[in-house]
PDB file of C-alpha atoms in Angstrom:
ATOM      1  CA  MET A   1     133.024-108.565  14.832  1.00 55.00           C
ATOM      2  CA  ALA A   2     135.203-111.558  16.100  1.00 65.00           C
ATOM      3  CA  ASN A   3     134.188-114.000  17.745  1.00 82.00           C
ATOM      4  CA  LEU A   4     135.631-113.335  21.554  1.00 84.00           C
ATOM      5  CA  SER A   5     136.327-116.853  22.481  1.00 88.00           C
ATOM      6  CA  SER A   6     138.190-117.706  18.851  1.00 92.00           C
ATOM      7  CA  LEU A   7     140.720-114.105  20.027  1.00 94.00           C
ATOM      8  CA  GLN A   8     141.193-115.999  23.626  1.00 94.00           C
ATOM      9  CA  ALA A   9     142.102-119.092  21.844  1.00 95.00           C
ATOM     10  CA  ILE A  10     144.513-117.612  19.641  1.00 96.00           C
ATOM     11  CA  LEU A  11     146.220-115.856  22.305  1.00 96.00           C
ATOM     12  CA  GLN A  12     146.258-118.537  24.831  1.00 96.00           C
ATOM     13  CA  SER A  13     148.262-120.701  21.885  1.00 96.00           C
ATOM     14  CA  TYR A  14     150.479-117.802  21.235  1.00 96.00           C
ATOM     15  CA  VAL A  15     151.489-117.131  24.658  1.00 96.00           C
ATOM     16  CA  ALA A  16     151.699-121.276  25.517  1.00 95.00           C
ATOM     17  CA  ASN A  17     153.585-121.654  22.529  1.00 94.00           C
ATOM     18  CA  THR A  18     156.092-118.822  22.039  1.00 93.00           C
ATOM     19  CA  PRO A  19     159.224-118.951  24.333  1.00 90.00           C
ATOM     20  CA  GLU A  20     159.509-115.779  26.916  1.00 94.00           C
ATOM     21  CA  VAL A  21     156.533-114.535  25.658  1.00 97.00           C
ATOM     22  CA  GLN A  22     154.786-113.742  29.209  1.00 96.00           C
ATOM     23  CA  GLY A  23     151.420-112.374  27.997  1.00 96.00           C
ATOM     24  CA  ALA A  24     149.337-110.551  25.377  1.00 97.00           C
ATOM     25  CA  ALA A  25     145.960-108.905  24.657  1.00 97.00           C
ATOM     26  CA  VAL A  26     143.739-107.643  21.332  1.00 96.00           C
ATOM     27  CA  VAL A  27     142.137-104.328  22.587  1.00 95.00           C
ATOM     28  CA  THR A  28     140.060-102.432  20.082  1.00 93.00           C
ATOM     29  CA  PRO A  29     141.599 -98.982  18.509  1.00 90.00           C
ATOM     30  CA  ASP A  30     139.567 -97.161  21.314  1.00 91.00           C
ATOM     31  CA  GLY A  31     141.531 -99.066  24.247  1.00 91.00           C
ATOM     32  CA  LEU A  32     138.597-101.629  25.363  1.00 93.00           C
ATOM     33  CA  PRO A  33     139.595-104.973  25.838  1.00 94.00           C
ATOM     34  CA  LEU A  34     138.501-107.655  23.726  1.00 95.00           C
ATOM     35  CA  ALA A  35     140.636-110.833  25.266  1.00 95.00           C
ATOM     36  CA  SER A  36     144.047-111.188  26.917  1.00 95.00           C
ATOM     37  CA  THR A  37     146.361-113.604  28.487  1.00 95.00           C
ATOM     38  CA  LEU A  38     148.022-110.655  30.702  1.00 94.00           C
ATOM     39  CA  PRO A  39     150.553-111.790  33.369  1.00 92.00           C
ATOM     40  CA  ALA A  40     148.651-111.466  37.154  1.00 90.00           C
ATOM     41  CA  GLY A  41     148.355-107.982  38.427  1.00 91.00           C
ATOM     42  CA  MET A  42     148.405-106.436  35.586  1.00 93.00           C
ATOM     43  CA  ASP A  43     145.142-104.148  35.053  1.00 93.00           C
ATOM     44  CA  GLU A  44     143.847-105.560  31.703  1.00 93.00           C
ATOM     45  CA  GLU A  45     141.363-102.090  31.356  1.00 94.00           C
ATOM     46  CA  ARG A  46     144.280 -99.677  32.113  1.00 94.00           C
ATOM     47  CA  THR A  47     147.159-101.597  29.814  1.00 94.00           C
ATOM     48  CA  SER A  48     144.351-101.763  26.814  1.00 94.00           C
ATOM     49  CA  ALA A  49     143.789 -97.853  27.290  1.00 93.00           C
ATOM     50  CA  MET A  50     147.649 -97.141  27.259  1.00 93.00           C
ATOM     51  CA  SER A  51     148.505-100.058  24.244  1.00 92.00           C
ATOM     52  CA  ALA A  52     145.789 -98.340  21.782  1.00 88.00           C
ATOM     53  CA  ALA A  53     147.111 -94.668  22.679  1.00 91.00           C
ATOM     54  CA  MET A  54     150.816 -95.972  22.232  1.00 91.00           C
ATOM     55  CA  LEU A  55     150.198 -97.544  18.950  1.00 87.00           C
ATOM     56  CA  SER A  56     148.084 -94.194  17.956  1.00 88.00           C
ATOM     57  CA  LEU A  57     150.906 -91.813  18.934  1.00 91.00           C
ATOM     58  CA  GLY A  58     153.396 -94.036  17.368  1.00 90.00           C
ATOM     59  CA  GLU A  59     151.441 -94.251  13.903  1.00 88.00           C
ATOM     60  CA  ARG A  60     150.873 -89.919  14.044  1.00 91.00           C
ATOM     61  CA  ILE A  61     155.017 -89.867  14.912  1.00 92.00           C
ATOM     62  CA  GLY A  62     155.868 -92.168  11.852  1.00 90.00           C
ATOM     63  CA  ARG A  63     153.181 -89.979   9.324  1.00 90.00           C
ATOM     64  CA  GLU A  64     155.235 -86.945  11.087  1.00 92.00           C
ATOM     65  CA  LEU A  65     158.639 -88.201  10.579  1.00 93.00           C
ATOM     66  CA  GLY A  66     157.613 -89.523   7.398  1.00 92.00           C
ATOM     67  CA  ARG A  67     158.096 -92.929   8.152  1.00 88.00           C
ATOM     68  CA  GLY A  68     154.924 -94.141   6.596  1.00 84.00           C
ATOM     69  CA  ALA A  69     152.865 -96.843   8.107  1.00 83.00           C
ATOM     70  CA  ILE A  70     154.015 -97.881  11.402  1.00 84.00           C
ATOM     71  CA  GLU A  71     154.947-101.907  11.757  1.00 84.00           C
ATOM     72  CA  ARG A  72     154.815-101.963  15.234  1.00 91.00           C
ATOM     73  CA  VAL A  73     155.565 -99.407  18.729  1.00 93.00           C
ATOM     74  CA  PHE A  74     158.631-101.259  20.637  1.00 93.00           C
ATOM     75  CA  VAL A  75     159.378-100.547  24.234  1.00 94.00           C
ATOM     76  CA  GLN A  76     162.343-101.953  25.471  1.00 95.00           C
ATOM     77  CA  GLY A  77     162.769-101.994  29.430  1.00 95.00           C
ATOM     78  CA  GLU A  78     164.976-103.397  32.066  1.00 94.00           C
ATOM     79  CA  LYS A  79     162.662-106.352  32.545  1.00 93.00           C
ATOM     80  CA  GLY A  80     161.963-106.903  28.873  1.00 95.00           C
ATOM     81  CA  TYR A  81     159.609-105.941  25.876  1.00 96.00           C
ATOM     82  CA  GLY A  82     155.940-104.311  25.047  1.00 96.00           C
ATOM     83  CA  VAL A  83     155.462-104.716  21.295  1.00 96.00           C
ATOM     84  CA  LEU A  84     152.167-102.823  20.069  1.00 95.00           C
ATOM     85  CA  THR A  85     150.875-104.103  16.267  1.00 93.00           C
ATOM     86  CA  SER A  86     148.021-102.980  14.627  1.00 91.00           C
ATOM     87  CA  CYS A  87     145.752-106.247  13.257  1.00 92.00           C
ATOM     88  CA  GLY A  88     143.921-104.334  10.856  1.00 88.00           C
ATOM     89  CA  PRO A  89     141.502-101.374  11.481  1.00 89.00           C
ATOM     90  CA  ASP A  90     139.884-103.114  14.329  1.00 90.00           C
ATOM     91  CA  ALA A  91     142.362-104.902  16.816  1.00 92.00           C
ATOM     92  CA  VAL A  92     145.790-103.408  18.078  1.00 93.00           C
ATOM     93  CA  LEU A  93     148.095-106.564  19.621  1.00 96.00           C
ATOM     94  CA  LEU A  94     149.668-105.849  22.632  1.00 97.00           C
ATOM     95  CA  THR A  95     152.608-108.913  22.989  1.00 97.00           C
ATOM     96  CA  ILE A  96     154.703-108.505  26.584  1.00 97.00           C
ATOM     97  CA  ALA A  97     157.807-110.940  26.196  1.00 97.00           C
ATOM     98  CA  SER A  98     161.145-111.014  28.461  1.00 96.00           C
ATOM     99  CA  HIS A  99     164.315-109.721  27.984  1.00 95.00           C
ATOM    100  CA  GLU A 100     165.845-113.488  26.761  1.00 95.00           C
ATOM    101  CA  VAL A 101     163.489-113.254  23.547  1.00 95.00           C
ATOM    102  CA  LYS A 102     165.112-114.117  20.636  1.00 93.00           C
ATOM    103  CA  GLN A 103     163.546-110.298  18.975  1.00 93.00           C
ATOM    104  CA  GLY A 104     163.967-111.567  15.202  1.00 93.00           C
ATOM    105  CA  LEU A 105     161.778-114.575  15.977  1.00 94.00           C
ATOM    106  CA  LEU A 106     159.617-112.995  18.303  1.00 95.00           C
ATOM    107  CA  PHE A 107     158.877-110.235  15.488  1.00 95.00           C
ATOM    108  CA  LEU A 108     158.511-113.051  13.128  1.00 95.00           C
ATOM    109  CA  GLU A 109     155.624-114.553  15.650  1.00 96.00           C
ATOM    110  CA  ILE A 110     153.742-111.262  15.961  1.00 97.00           C
ATOM    111  CA  LYS A 111     153.212-111.196  12.386  1.00 96.00           C
ATOM    112  CA  ARG A 112     152.083-114.022  12.347  1.00 96.00           C
ATOM    113  CA  VAL A 113     149.146-113.939  15.367  1.00 97.00           C
ATOM    114  CA  ALA A 114     148.545-110.215  13.756  1.00 96.00           C
ATOM    115  CA  ALA A 115     147.444-111.749  10.469  1.00 95.00           C
ATOM    116  CA  SER A 116     145.242-114.837  12.594  1.00 95.00           C
ATOM    117  CA  ILE A 117     143.713-112.003  14.558  1.00 95.00           C
ATOM    118  CA  ALA A 118     143.188-109.694  11.499  1.00 93.00           C
ATOM    119  CA  GLU A 119     141.371-113.087   9.991  1.00 92.00           C
ATOM    120  CA  ALA A 120     139.398-113.615  12.857  1.00 92.00           C
ATOM    121  CA  MET A 121     137.910-109.917  13.123  1.00 89.00           C
ATOM    122  CA  LYS A 122     136.421-110.463   9.422  1.00 83.00           C
TER     123      LYS A 122
END
């Protein structure tokens, strides 16, 4: 299992250095929070549980539709985006971003951070 302080450091750097990213969390596939830098007022426990459930459901939908392995689950709302990405078998990354974010750059940064989290989970 990962060193929780290293996961926290990865998330803090990610949020601080990525324009328009407002928060992030690493959760277990069971929905338990491991580390987070979520916006004030966002319930970490509830957000973690919903994130894991959404990624799991997205993976099942992807298999049912014959789309193969899911890279991400993307939620778009009027105030911005929520992006869920698997970081290997033991972690899920949630990213909260404003609607001003450049999606291509965000997805590249998510891949980089997800790889760092997967490595830290070994």
